[in-house]
Amino acid sequence: MKQNVTEPEFTWLEGLALCLSMIGVQLSSEVINQWGTYFYSPSEGVGRTIYVAVSLVGTIFIIGTIWDAISNPIVGVLSDKTKTVPGRWRLLPIRGRRMPYIFWGSICMPVTAVAFWYPPVQEPSIINFVYGTVLLCLHWTFFAITVVPLIALGPEIARSEAARVRIGTWIAVGMIVGLALAAVMPGILIEVLDPERQVVEAATPVTEGLSPFVHTDLGEALAPEHDALETVTVYSPKGYRRLAFILALVSLAMFQFPVWLIRERYDSELVPAGDISFAAGFSDALRNKPFVIYAVAFFLFSIGFMAAQRVLPYWVELGLGGSEKTVTYTMAPFILVAMISYCFIPMATRYLHVKWMLFIALFIIASGMPFMYILGVADMDTNLKMILGMALFGYCGIGQGIIYVMMTPMMGEIIDYDERRSGERREALYNGLSGVAWKASMAGSIFIATTSMHFWGNSADNYLGVLLVGPIAGAFAFAGLVVISFYPRLDKETAHGSSAP
């Protein structure tokens, strides 16, 4: 007797395409998120070029993030309403309501991803402030055009919870590999790709109370009136710029895989898009209780998590006594443990609802961040500090691995819930609105990090402002933990908003 074989909801090739595209997502965002603030306004007193004062640099990223938050839901609504059959205005006849956005956005994004690292004035200047703000806004515009439709593909091609956990695992692997390339490897590559960075011994003045972190400018060091020898580090921005160029090209290639390998399931010819307005769509989302809880929880959690990420280069340099490559050593256990966790997360989801999986993930990271302060002030050997810092990030990697996997199943059931209430499939709208919460938290994280450093210090002599970000971030993350505990278990048999206990 012939047995019926259930056709998989998505193919392994489609899963791989999404996995690779998530690498592009990380390369296009995390380098700027983690290193952008530090590049434009590095630690004082270590011999680096400061393009924008620390009191002002956060404004660049806050404005850019607000712009990004506004563009996310707009792109989402436009994508949801786009017809799948190419019309006369499509320069290339790419079929689908997601693929044209991904194709063109990913082509434009590398330009801004590289240009951002070329501020025109080699000293603190309002011109650099304006330049950085404009370039960042342009970059986040192209990022939204690419990524909002891209993320909407996951819940569309995987409709059951089990399939969404599987596609979530594909996505999570891409996210963590991309994070390794975008947030971990740059620490080494920035130095390797900077041939003008050198350490020399030169005549320098003997200055009473000179900080051991100070790296004297080479031209100044060779002045005849200087009468002592001191180690001098000569910095240049070429490492950052060359890295940005390489990652921009790689991200462009990664984004093209889903365009040509994934088949969109939605067909506007068979299921015509409704006439629901922008305002009505936003109103529906605000009345969607599971989505509101999810958005608020991630908003609070991400403020803390990304604030800690913003100060990571400062913390490693000032708190642990390292350099850019030390960031790589610190983050390596984070990536490794997150990758290992993917072997066990699908099994855990058989026994724990997505809500409790996220609760555990948020608890792990929230409980780890305050230790950034404890390690920073600890009086111990530098090598021991480094080992403990690696252990701390390895612990947090467990939580990050769970978060990356669980985001797709949670957003999927939220979108399903909305469809039962409205009759509309609005993956991109909800992913766009989720982006609003995410970007708002980015703005908050920038404000926390830069304000703390401005008032309490980010210099070699006083870096309390860097260390305080850890406990502040932990407090926000624990607030998100409390909110996510109210997330309901949705009853798929209910069409009008009630939920199972």
mmCIF file of C-alpha atoms in Angstrom, residues 144-354:
data_model
loop_
_atom_site.group_PDB
_atom_site.id
_atom_site.type_symbol
_atom_site.label_atom_id
_atom_site.label_comp_id
_atom_site.label_asym_id
_atom_site.label_seq_id
_atom_site.Cartn_x
_atom_site.Cartn_y
_atom_site.Cartn_z
ATOM 1 C CA ALA A 144 14.643 48.789 5.820
ATOM 2 C CA ILE A 145 13.817 48.342 2.128
ATOM 3 C CA THR A 146 15.886 45.163 2.121
ATOM 4 C CA VAL A 147 15.403 43.590 5.518
ATOM 5 C CA VAL A 148 11.720 44.196 6.385
ATOM 6 C CA PRO A 149 10.466 42.195 3.343
ATOM 7 C CA LEU A 150 13.248 39.649 3.870
ATOM 8 C CA ILE A 151 12.262 38.827 7.453
ATOM 9 C CA ALA A 152 8.620 38.570 6.366
ATOM 10 C CA LEU A 153 9.532 35.536 4.241
ATOM 11 C CA GLY A 154 10.116 33.301 7.288
ATOM 12 C CA PRO A 155 6.525 33.195 8.647
ATOM 13 C CA GLU A 156 5.224 33.061 5.068
ATOM 14 C CA ILE A 157 7.046 29.917 3.924
ATOM 15 C CA ALA A 158 6.729 28.124 7.296
ATOM 16 C CA ARG A 159 3.172 28.040 8.689
ATOM 17 C CA SER A 160 3.251 25.389 11.454
ATOM 18 C CA GLU A 161 5.011 25.888 14.792
ATOM 19 C CA ALA A 162 7.382 22.983 14.162
ATOM 20 C CA ALA A 163 8.317 24.331 10.734
ATOM 21 C CA ARG A 164 8.849 27.794 12.186
ATOM 22 C CA VAL A 165 11.218 26.429 14.797
ATOM 23 C CA ARG A 166 13.157 24.788 11.956
ATOM 24 C CA ILE A 167 13.222 27.930 9.813
ATOM 25 C CA GLY A 168 14.006 29.901 12.975
ATOM 26 C CA THR A 169 17.046 27.671 13.476
ATOM 27 C CA TRP A 170 18.222 28.340 9.917
ATOM 28 C CA ILE A 171 17.781 32.067 10.540
ATOM 29 C CA ALA A 172 19.493 31.876 13.925
ATOM 30 C CA VAL A 173 22.544 30.121 12.468
ATOM 31 C CA GLY A 174 22.847 32.877 9.875
ATOM 32 C CA MET A 175 22.407 35.562 12.516
ATOM 33 C CA ILE A 176 25.075 34.156 14.811
ATOM 34 C CA VAL A 177 27.547 33.507 11.962
ATOM 35 C CA GLY A 178 26.882 37.027 10.720
ATOM 36 C CA LEU A 179 27.416 38.340 14.228
ATOM 37 C CA ALA A 180 30.750 36.545 14.358
ATOM 38 C CA LEU A 181 31.781 38.218 11.112
ATOM 39 C CA ALA A 182 30.339 41.639 11.943
ATOM 40 C CA ALA A 183 30.942 42.048 15.666
ATOM 41 C CA VAL A 184 33.718 39.608 16.534
ATOM 42 C CA MET A 185 36.127 39.421 13.583
ATOM 43 C CA PRO A 186 36.409 43.212 13.054
ATOM 44 C CA GLY A 187 38.374 43.467 16.271
ATOM 45 C CA ILE A 188 41.255 41.634 14.575
ATOM 46 C CA LEU A 189 40.603 42.688 10.981
ATOM 47 C CA ILE A 190 40.613 46.422 11.786
ATOM 48 C CA GLU A 191 44.211 46.046 12.933
ATOM 49 C CA VAL A 192 45.263 43.624 10.177
ATOM 50 C CA LEU A 193 43.796 45.853 7.433
ATOM 51 C CA ASP A 194 45.478 48.969 8.822
ATOM 52 C CA PRO A 195 49.052 48.897 7.442
ATOM 53 C CA GLU A 196 49.739 52.396 8.767
ATOM 54 C CA ARG A 197 49.151 51.358 12.368
ATOM 55 C CA GLN A 198 52.552 50.886 13.948
ATOM 56 C CA VAL A 199 54.172 50.892 17.342
ATOM 57 C CA VAL A 200 57.480 52.704 17.575
ATOM 58 C CA GLU A 201 59.782 54.171 20.188
ATOM 59 C CA ALA A 202 60.177 57.925 19.844
ATOM 60 C CA ALA A 203 61.308 60.895 21.864
ATOM 61 C CA THR A 204 58.404 62.187 23.939
ATOM 62 C CA PRO A 205 58.125 64.672 26.779
ATOM 63 C CA VAL A 206 58.201 63.464 30.336
ATOM 64 C CA THR A 207 54.833 64.638 31.619
ATOM 65 C CA GLU A 208 53.943 64.250 35.262
ATOM 66 C CA GLY A 209 50.872 62.092 35.730
ATOM 67 C CA LEU A 210 50.836 60.939 32.087
ATOM 68 C CA SER A 211 48.288 58.155 31.677
ATOM 69 C CA PRO A 212 49.718 54.764 30.633
ATOM 70 C CA PHE A 213 46.965 54.605 27.991
ATOM 71 C CA VAL A 214 48.240 57.694 26.094
ATOM 72 C CA HIS A 215 49.643 57.032 22.614
ATOM 73 C CA THR A 216 51.475 60.157 21.426
ATOM 74 C CA ASP A 217 51.039 61.453 17.859
ATOM 75 C CA LEU A 218 54.097 60.551 15.760
ATOM 76 C CA GLY A 219 54.767 64.073 14.490
ATOM 77 C CA GLU A 220 54.627 65.452 17.989
ATOM 78 C CA ALA A 221 56.786 62.628 19.269
ATOM 79 C CA LEU A 222 59.668 63.539 16.984
ATOM 80 C CA ALA A 223 59.793 67.183 18.059
ATOM 81 C CA PRO A 224 63.334 68.133 19.138
ATOM 82 C CA GLU A 225 62.354 69.476 22.534
ATOM 83 C CA HIS A 226 61.151 66.066 23.693
ATOM 84 C CA ASP A 227 63.712 64.286 25.799
ATOM 85 C CA ALA A 228 62.473 60.808 26.709
ATOM 86 C CA LEU A 229 61.577 57.575 24.966
ATOM 87 C CA GLU A 230 58.048 56.219 25.040
ATOM 88 C CA THR A 231 56.049 53.667 23.068
ATOM 89 C CA VAL A 232 53.964 55.407 20.413
ATOM 90 C CA THR A 233 51.012 53.930 18.510
ATOM 91 C CA VAL A 234 50.170 55.573 15.190
ATOM 92 C CA TYR A 235 46.515 55.047 14.235
ATOM 93 C CA SER A 236 44.743 55.496 10.911
ATOM 94 C CA PRO A 237 41.126 54.919 9.815
ATOM 95 C CA LYS A 238 42.058 52.653 6.897
ATOM 96 C CA GLY A 239 41.384 49.436 8.812
ATOM 97 C CA TYR A 240 37.769 50.462 9.432
ATOM 98 C CA ARG A 241 37.271 51.626 5.843
ATOM 99 C CA ARG A 242 38.718 48.562 4.165
ATOM 100 C CA LEU A 243 36.752 46.285 6.443
ATOM 101 C CA ALA A 244 33.540 48.168 5.600
ATOM 102 C CA PHE A 245 34.213 47.729 1.867
ATOM 103 C CA ILE A 246 34.793 43.976 2.179
ATOM 104 C CA LEU A 247 31.721 43.388 4.353
ATOM 105 C CA ALA A 248 29.541 45.507 2.045
ATOM 106 C CA LEU A 249 30.403 43.311 -0.940
ATOM 107 C CA VAL A 250 29.830 40.114 1.027
ATOM 108 C CA SER A 251 26.451 41.354 2.295
ATOM 109 C CA LEU A 252 25.363 42.224 -1.248
ATOM 110 C CA ALA A 253 26.053 38.644 -2.335
ATOM 111 C CA MET A 254 24.269 37.198 0.703
ATOM 112 C CA PHE A 255 21.094 39.217 0.068
ATOM 113 C CA GLN A 256 20.830 37.971 -3.510
ATOM 114 C CA PHE A 257 20.423 34.304 -2.502
ATOM 115 C CA PRO A 258 16.764 34.563 -1.338
ATOM 116 C CA VAL A 259 15.851 36.644 -4.395
ATOM 117 C CA TRP A 260 16.694 33.763 -6.697
ATOM 118 C CA LEU A 261 16.232 30.682 -4.475
ATOM 119 C CA ILE A 262 13.037 31.291 -2.447
ATOM 120 C CA ARG A 263 9.554 30.924 -3.912
ATOM 121 C CA GLU A 264 7.042 33.317 -2.403
ATOM 122 C CA ARG A 265 3.859 31.496 -1.338
ATOM 123 C CA TYR A 266 1.506 34.462 -1.456
ATOM 124 C CA ASP A 267 -0.066 35.305 -4.838
ATOM 125 C CA SER A 268 -1.985 38.566 -5.093
ATOM 126 C CA GLU A 269 -3.790 37.237 -8.178
ATOM 127 C CA LEU A 270 -5.334 34.426 -6.131
ATOM 128 C CA VAL A 271 -5.713 36.337 -2.845
ATOM 129 C CA PRO A 272 -6.066 40.028 -3.717
ATOM 130 C CA ALA A 273 -4.758 42.480 -1.156
ATOM 131 C CA GLY A 274 -7.430 44.162 0.931
ATOM 132 C CA ASP A 275 -8.217 47.841 1.120
ATOM 133 C CA ILE A 276 -7.166 48.278 4.748
ATOM 134 C CA SER A 277 -5.481 51.666 5.149
ATOM 135 C CA PHE A 278 -2.137 52.426 6.774
ATOM 136 C CA ALA A 279 -3.878 53.812 9.840
ATOM 137 C CA ALA A 280 -6.213 50.828 10.140
ATOM 138 C CA GLY A 281 -3.290 48.403 9.929
ATOM 139 C CA PHE A 282 -1.414 50.234 12.682
ATOM 140 C CA SER A 283 -4.582 50.397 14.771
ATOM 141 C CA ASP A 284 -5.101 46.642 14.436
ATOM 142 C CA ALA A 285 -1.518 46.033 15.554
ATOM 143 C CA LEU A 286 -1.888 48.243 18.622
ATOM 144 C CA ARG A 287 -4.989 46.263 19.615
ATOM 145 C CA ASN A 288 -3.162 42.960 19.132
ATOM 146 C CA LYS A 289 -2.292 42.158 22.763
ATOM 147 C CA PRO A 290 0.343 39.462 22.080
ATOM 148 C CA PHE A 291 2.162 41.802 19.702
ATOM 149 C CA VAL A 292 2.100 44.731 22.133
ATOM 150 C CA ILE A 293 3.539 42.571 24.926
ATOM 151 C CA TYR A 294 6.205 41.196 22.592
ATOM 152 C CA ALA A 295 7.140 44.674 21.325
ATOM 153 C CA VAL A 296 7.324 46.272 24.786
ATOM 154 C CA ALA A 297 9.346 43.375 26.219
ATOM 155 C CA PHE A 298 11.885 43.483 23.414
ATOM 156 C CA PHE A 299 12.015 47.275 23.549
ATOM 157 C CA LEU A 300 13.046 47.208 27.210
ATOM 158 C CA PHE A 301 15.364 44.245 26.877
ATOM 159 C CA SER A 302 17.080 45.596 23.774
ATOM 160 C CA ILE A 303 17.737 48.996 25.354
ATOM 161 C CA GLY A 304 19.865 47.200 27.909
ATOM 162 C CA PHE A 305 21.452 44.636 25.622
ATOM 163 C CA MET A 306 22.439 47.139 22.939
ATOM 164 C CA ALA A 307 23.650 49.721 25.467
ATOM 165 C CA ALA A 308 26.138 47.110 26.649
ATOM 166 C CA GLN A 309 27.030 46.415 23.022
ATOM 167 C CA ARG A 310 27.642 50.126 22.379
ATOM 168 C CA VAL A 311 30.249 50.385 25.111
ATOM 169 C CA LEU A 312 31.919 47.048 24.422
ATOM 170 C CA PRO A 313 34.996 48.501 22.634
ATOM 171 C CA TYR A 314 35.372 51.100 25.414
ATOM 172 C CA TRP A 315 34.909 48.453 28.108
ATOM 173 C CA VAL A 316 37.471 46.118 26.563
ATOM 174 C CA GLU A 317 40.012 48.907 26.089
ATOM 175 C CA LEU A 318 39.571 50.717 29.405
ATOM 176 C CA GLY A 319 38.121 48.083 31.724
ATOM 177 C CA LEU A 320 40.126 45.063 30.560
ATOM 178 C CA GLY A 321 43.196 46.873 29.200
ATOM 179 C CA GLY A 322 42.823 45.498 25.669
ATOM 180 C CA SER A 323 42.395 46.751 22.096
ATOM 181 C CA GLU A 324 40.135 46.056 19.086
ATOM 182 C CA LYS A 325 41.394 42.505 18.699
ATOM 183 C CA THR A 326 40.617 41.869 22.368
ATOM 184 C CA VAL A 327 36.944 42.347 21.483
ATOM 185 C CA THR A 328 37.303 39.293 19.263
ATOM 186 C CA TYR A 329 38.751 37.195 22.073
ATOM 187 C CA THR A 330 35.966 38.305 24.400
ATOM 188 C CA MET A 331 33.154 37.623 21.918
ATOM 189 C CA ALA A 332 34.431 34.279 20.606
ATOM 190 C CA PRO A 333 32.901 32.223 23.476
ATOM 191 C CA PHE A 334 29.614 34.120 22.973
ATOM 192 C CA ILE A 335 29.439 32.921 19.358
ATOM 193 C CA LEU A 336 30.656 29.388 20.081
ATOM 194 C CA VAL A 337 28.192 28.739 22.917
ATOM 195 C CA ALA A 338 25.301 30.202 20.890
ATOM 196 C CA MET A 339 26.135 27.845 18.001
ATOM 197 C CA ILE A 340 26.298 24.833 20.314
ATOM 198 C CA SER A 341 22.931 25.763 21.835
ATOM 199 C CA TYR A 342 21.235 25.266 18.446
ATOM 200 C CA CYS A 343 21.711 21.517 18.879
ATOM 201 C CA PHE A 344 19.429 21.533 21.937
ATOM 202 C CA ILE A 345 16.926 24.375 21.434
ATOM 203 C CA PRO A 346 14.581 22.480 19.030
ATOM 204 C CA MET A 347 14.366 19.636 21.555
ATOM 205 C CA ALA A 348 13.574 22.058 24.379
ATOM 206 C CA THR A 349 10.696 23.590 22.378
ATOM 207 C CA ARG A 350 8.880 20.254 22.545
ATOM 208 C CA TYR A 351 8.381 20.806 26.267
ATOM 209 C CA LEU A 352 8.452 24.604 26.703
ATOM 210 C CA HIS A 353 6.243 27.155 24.975
ATOM 211 C CA VAL A 354 8.015 29.899 23.033
#
